[in-house]
PDB file of C-alpha atoms in Angstrom:
ATOM      1  CA  MET N   1       0.097   0.015   0.012  1.00 70.00           C
ATOM      2  CA  ARG N   2       1.141   3.643  -0.727  1.00 74.00           C
ATOM      3  CA  GLU N   3       0.728   6.517   1.586  1.00 72.00           C
ATOM      4  CA  VAL N   4      -1.571   9.133   0.599  1.00 66.00           C
ATOM      5  CA  GLN N   5      -0.719  12.829   1.623  1.00 69.00           C
ATOM      6  CA  ASP N   6      -4.145  14.284   0.867  1.00 67.00           C
ATOM      7  CA  GLN N   7      -7.232  12.441   2.128  1.00 69.00           C
ATOM      8  CA  GLY N   8      -9.438  14.413  -0.217  1.00 71.00           C
ATOM      9  CA  LYS N   9     -13.025  15.905   0.358  1.00 71.00           C
ATOM     10  CA  TYR N  10     -16.245  14.497   0.717  1.00 67.00           C
ATOM     11  CA  ILE N  11     -19.530  16.410   0.271  1.00 74.00           C
ATOM     12  CA  GLY N  12     -17.266  19.549  -0.025  1.00 69.00           C
ATOM     13  CA  LEU N  13     -15.567  18.959   3.487  1.00 71.00           C
ATOM     14  CA  PRO N  14     -12.246  17.538   4.207  1.00 69.00           C
ATOM     15  CA  SER N  15     -12.251  13.631   5.213  1.00 70.00           C
ATOM     16  CA  TYR N  16      -9.430  14.101   7.651  1.00 68.00           C
ATOM     17  CA  ILE N  17      -9.174  16.995  10.043  1.00 72.00           C
ATOM     18  CA  GLY N  18      -5.819  17.335  11.854  1.00 71.00           C
ATOM     19  CA  ARG N  19      -4.921  19.640  14.973  1.00 76.00           C
ATOM     20  CA  SER N  20      -5.408  23.052  13.238  1.00 77.00           C
ATOM     21  CA  LYS N  21      -9.222  23.585  12.297  1.00 76.00           C
ATOM     22  CA  LYS N  22      -8.333  27.241  11.347  1.00 78.00           C
ATOM     23  CA  GLU N  23      -5.975  25.742   8.721  1.00 75.00           C
ATOM     24  CA  VAL N  24      -8.530  23.120   7.536  1.00 74.00           C
ATOM     25  CA  PHE N  25     -11.739  25.356   7.460  1.00 77.00           C
ATOM     26  CA  GLY N  26     -10.017  28.671   6.663  1.00 79.00           C
ATOM     27  CA  TYR N  27     -11.359  28.459   3.092  1.00 80.00           C
ATOM     28  CA  LEU N  28     -14.934  28.139   4.244  1.00 81.00           C
ATOM     29  CA  LEU N  29     -14.672  31.593   5.868  1.00 86.00           C
ATOM     30  CA  THR N  30     -13.283  33.514   2.791  1.00 87.00           C
ATOM     31  CA  LYS N  31     -16.046  31.696   0.626  1.00 87.00           C
ATOM     32  CA  VAL N  32     -18.908  32.710   2.772  1.00 89.00           C
ATOM     33  CA  ASP N  33     -17.564  36.200   2.832  1.00 90.00           C
ATOM     34  CA  GLU N  34     -17.323  36.311  -0.929  1.00 90.00           C
ATOM     35  CA  HIS N  35     -20.828  35.112  -1.316  1.00 88.00           C
ATOM     36  CA  ILE N  36     -22.409  37.717   1.354  1.00 88.00           C
ATOM     37  CA  LYS N  37     -20.361  40.511  -0.661  1.00 86.00           C
ATOM     38  CA  ARG N  38     -21.895  39.541  -3.776  1.00 85.00           C
ATOM     39  CA  TRP N  39     -25.249  39.364  -2.101  1.00 83.00           C
ATOM     40  CA  LYS N  40     -25.224  42.631  -0.660  1.00 79.00           C
ATOM     41  CA  GLY N  41     -24.159  44.318  -4.080  1.00 74.00           C
ATOM     42  CA  LYS N  42     -27.217  42.490  -5.708  1.00 72.00           C
ATOM     43  CA  LEU N  43     -30.064  42.856  -3.106  1.00 72.00           C
ATOM     44  CA  LEU N  44     -29.358  45.773  -0.986  1.00 69.00           C
ATOM     45  CA  SER N  45     -30.930  48.958  -2.081  1.00 62.00           C
ATOM     46  CA  GLN N  46     -28.584  51.717  -2.873  1.00 61.00           C
ATOM     47  CA  ALA N  47     -31.338  54.473  -2.704  1.00 61.00           C
ATOM     48  CA  ARG N  48     -30.602  55.170   1.139  1.00 56.00           C
ATOM     49  CA  MET N  49     -27.044  55.479   0.291  1.00 56.00           C
ATOM     50  CA  SER N  50     -26.099  59.122  -0.078  1.00 55.00           C
ATOM     51  CA  SER N  51     -23.415  61.873   0.914  1.00 57.00           C
ATOM     52  CA  ASP N  52     -22.363  61.810   4.274  1.00 58.00           C
ATOM     53  CA  LYS N  53     -24.109  65.096   4.754  1.00 62.00           C
ATOM     54  CA  GLU N  54     -27.425  63.531   4.212  1.00 63.00           C
ATOM     55  CA  ARG N  55     -26.734  60.172   5.666  1.00 63.00           C
ATOM     56  CA  GLY N  56     -29.761  58.218   6.682  1.00 66.00           C
ATOM     57  CA  ILE N  57     -33.622  58.039   6.516  1.00 70.00           C
ATOM     58  CA  HIS N  58     -35.480  61.296   7.214  1.00 70.00           C
ATOM     59  CA  TRP N  59     -38.304  60.315   9.377  1.00 76.00           C
ATOM     60  CA  LYS N  60     -41.433  62.401  10.065  1.00 80.00           C
ATOM     61  CA  SER N  61     -42.516  63.073  13.621  1.00 84.00           C
ATOM     62  CA  TRP N  62     -43.980  60.457  15.694  1.00 82.00           C
ATOM     63  CA  SER N  63     -47.303  62.492  16.176  1.00 84.00           C
ATOM     64  CA  TYR N  64     -47.500  62.565  12.430  1.00 85.00           C
ATOM     65  CA  GLN N  65     -46.750  58.987  11.907  1.00 86.00           C
ATOM     66  CA  CYS N  66     -49.546  58.133  14.518  1.00 86.00           C
ATOM     67  CA  GLU N  67     -52.303  60.158  12.878  1.00 88.00           C
ATOM     68  CA  GLU N  68     -54.836  58.159  11.091  1.00 89.00           C
ATOM     69  CA  LYS N  69     -54.381  57.639   7.321  1.00 89.00           C
ATOM     70  CA  PHE N  70     -57.698  59.585   6.319  1.00 90.00           C
ATOM     71  CA  GLU N  71     -56.289  62.626   8.350  1.00 88.00           C
ATOM     72  CA  GLY N  72     -53.073  62.390   6.309  1.00 85.00           C
ATOM     73  CA  GLY N  73     -50.794  60.510   8.619  1.00 83.00           C
ATOM     74  CA  LEU N  74     -49.132  57.049   8.280  1.00 85.00           C
ATOM     75  CA  GLY N  75     -51.711  55.153  10.666  1.00 86.00           C
ATOM     76  CA  PHE N  76     -49.351  53.694  13.172  1.00 88.00           C
ATOM     77  CA  LYS N  77     -50.572  52.660  16.505  1.00 87.00           C
ATOM     78  CA  ASP N  78     -49.265  54.737  19.398  1.00 87.00           C
ATOM     79  CA  LEU N  79     -48.181  51.670  21.612  1.00 88.00           C
ATOM     80  CA  GLY N  80     -47.983  53.595  24.803  1.00 88.00           C
ATOM     81  CA  CYS N  81     -51.839  54.751  24.513  1.00 88.00           C
ATOM     82  CA  MET N  82     -52.802  51.288  23.472  1.00 90.00           C
ATOM     83  CA  ASN N  83     -51.179  49.697  26.566  1.00 92.00           C
ATOM     84  CA  LEU N  84     -52.825  52.395  28.722  1.00 91.00           C
ATOM     85  CA  ALA N  85     -56.238  51.765  27.292  1.00 90.00           C
ATOM     86  CA  LEU N  86     -55.708  47.821  27.634  1.00 93.00           C
ATOM     87  CA  LEU N  87     -54.775  48.255  31.246  1.00 92.00           C
ATOM     88  CA  ALA N  88     -57.766  50.463  31.985  1.00 91.00           C
ATOM     89  CA  LYS N  89     -59.991  47.888  30.417  1.00 91.00           C
ATOM     90  CA  GLN N  90     -58.394  45.067  32.719  1.00 92.00           C
ATOM     91  CA  GLY N  91     -59.023  47.444  35.570  1.00 89.00           C
ATOM     92  CA  TRP N  92     -62.575  47.848  34.503  1.00 90.00           C
ATOM     93  CA  ARG N  93     -63.024  44.120  34.405  1.00 92.00           C
ATOM     94  CA  VAL N  94     -61.477  43.686  37.861  1.00 90.00           C
ATOM     95  CA  THR N  95     -64.229  46.023  39.000  1.00 88.00           C
ATOM     96  CA  THR N  96     -67.055  44.720  37.409  1.00 91.00           C
ATOM     97  CA  LYS N  97     -66.258  41.003  37.584  1.00 92.00           C
ATOM     98  CA  GLN N  98     -65.325  40.625  41.437  1.00 89.00           C
ATOM     99  CA  ALA N  99     -65.811  36.861  41.354  1.00 93.00           C
ATOM    100  CA  SER N 100     -62.896  36.397  38.754  1.00 92.00           C
ATOM    101  CA  LEU N 101     -59.696  34.723  39.973  1.00 94.00           C
ATOM    102  CA  LEU N 102     -57.846  37.885  38.991  1.00 90.00           C
ATOM    103  CA  ALA N 103     -60.018  40.237  41.098  1.00 91.00           C
ATOM    104  CA  LYS N 104     -59.880  37.834  44.176  1.00 92.00           C
ATOM    105  CA  LEU N 105     -56.153  37.387  43.895  1.00 91.00           C
ATOM    106  CA  LEU N 106     -55.680  41.353  43.723  1.00 90.00           C
ATOM    107  CA  LYS N 107     -58.029  41.968  46.484  1.00 90.00           C
ATOM    108  CA  ARG N 108     -56.304  39.596  48.657  1.00 90.00           C
ATOM    109  CA  ARG N 109     -52.780  40.864  47.909  1.00 88.00           C
ATOM    110  CA  TYR N 110     -53.299  44.769  47.363  1.00 88.00           C
ATOM    111  CA  TYR N 111     -56.561  45.895  48.932  1.00 86.00           C
ATOM    112  CA  ARG N 112     -58.090  43.722  51.654  1.00 86.00           C
ATOM    113  CA  ARG N 113     -60.067  46.132  53.643  1.00 86.00           C
ATOM    114  CA  SER N 114     -60.951  48.471  50.628  1.00 85.00           C
ATOM    115  CA  THR N 115     -62.273  48.391  47.064  1.00 84.00           C
ATOM    116  CA  PHE N 116     -60.398  48.443  43.859  1.00 84.00           C
ATOM    117  CA  LEU N 117     -61.608  52.090  43.314  1.00 82.00           C
ATOM    118  CA  HIS N 118     -59.926  53.256  46.408  1.00 82.00           C
ATOM    119  CA  ALA N 119     -56.833  51.204  46.445  1.00 84.00           C
ATOM    120  CA  LYS N 120     -53.491  52.699  46.908  1.00 84.00           C
ATOM    121  CA  LEU N 121     -49.858  51.834  46.087  1.00 84.00           C
ATOM    122  CA  ARG N 122     -48.222  50.539  49.041  1.00 82.00           C
ATOM    123  CA  SER N 123     -44.484  49.959  49.701  1.00 82.00           C
ATOM    124  CA  ASN N 124     -42.877  47.706  47.156  1.00 84.00           C
ATOM    125  CA  PRO N 125     -45.753  46.738  44.642  1.00 85.00           C
ATOM    126  CA  SER N 126     -45.324  44.704  41.753  1.00 89.00           C
ATOM    127  CA  PHE N 127     -45.018  46.247  38.337  1.00 91.00           C
ATOM    128  CA  GLY N 128     -48.253  44.632  36.952  1.00 89.00           C
ATOM    129  CA  TRP N 129     -50.297  46.360  39.934  1.00 89.00           C
ATOM    130  CA  ARG N 130     -48.533  49.706  39.364  1.00 90.00           C
ATOM    131  CA  SER N 131     -49.479  49.340  35.733  1.00 91.00           C
ATOM    132  CA  LEU N 132     -53.055  48.429  36.482  1.00 91.00           C
ATOM    133  CA  LEU N 133     -53.503  51.569  38.992  1.00 89.00           C
ATOM    134  CA  GLU N 134     -52.058  53.716  36.245  1.00 90.00           C
ATOM    135  CA  GLY N 135     -54.632  52.388  33.651  1.00 88.00           C
ATOM    136  CA  TRP N 136     -57.394  52.670  36.273  1.00 86.00           C
ATOM    137  CA  ARG N 137     -56.296  56.622  36.660  1.00 87.00           C
ATOM    138  CA  ILE N 138     -56.756  56.987  32.988  1.00 85.00           C
ATOM    139  CA  LEU N 139     -60.209  55.330  33.131  1.00 82.00           C
ATOM    140  CA  CYS N 140     -61.324  57.454  36.019  1.00 83.00           C
ATOM    141  CA  ALA N 141     -60.174  60.711  34.419  1.00 83.00           C
ATOM    142  CA  GLY N 142     -62.198  59.853  31.018  1.00 78.00           C
ATOM    143  CA  VAL N 143     -65.473  58.664  33.203  1.00 70.00           C
ATOM    144  CA  ARG N 144     -68.107  61.573  33.368  1.00 60.00           C
TER     145      ARG N 144
END
């Protein structure tokens, strides 16, 4: 039998791997890098690339983006307002459905001797309880 210097490749990978994996797989790194450079040239839009002075995308103000489409805005939802509305809704649910598991749990933990309407923040409240009370304040401000 004769001795073979190179074991060859199987499915594009070397069949024998010695001690240095950087040496064996180094070609893969350059190959992947070349592919990425080619894809970048073909697929990425050159429209946003401009001079250094005018770099980036010029966004409109957030209030403009949150306006309804029929008012001339982009129709984005203001997630902060949406979150407060959902918290107020949950507070209303706790007030009207006192037999629910959540209402019982909150009463036992945060306002044993009063009602949800008169509940106060005590020391070390949970984030959920603070958020629920903030939503309830928003609801009370809007109630006539």
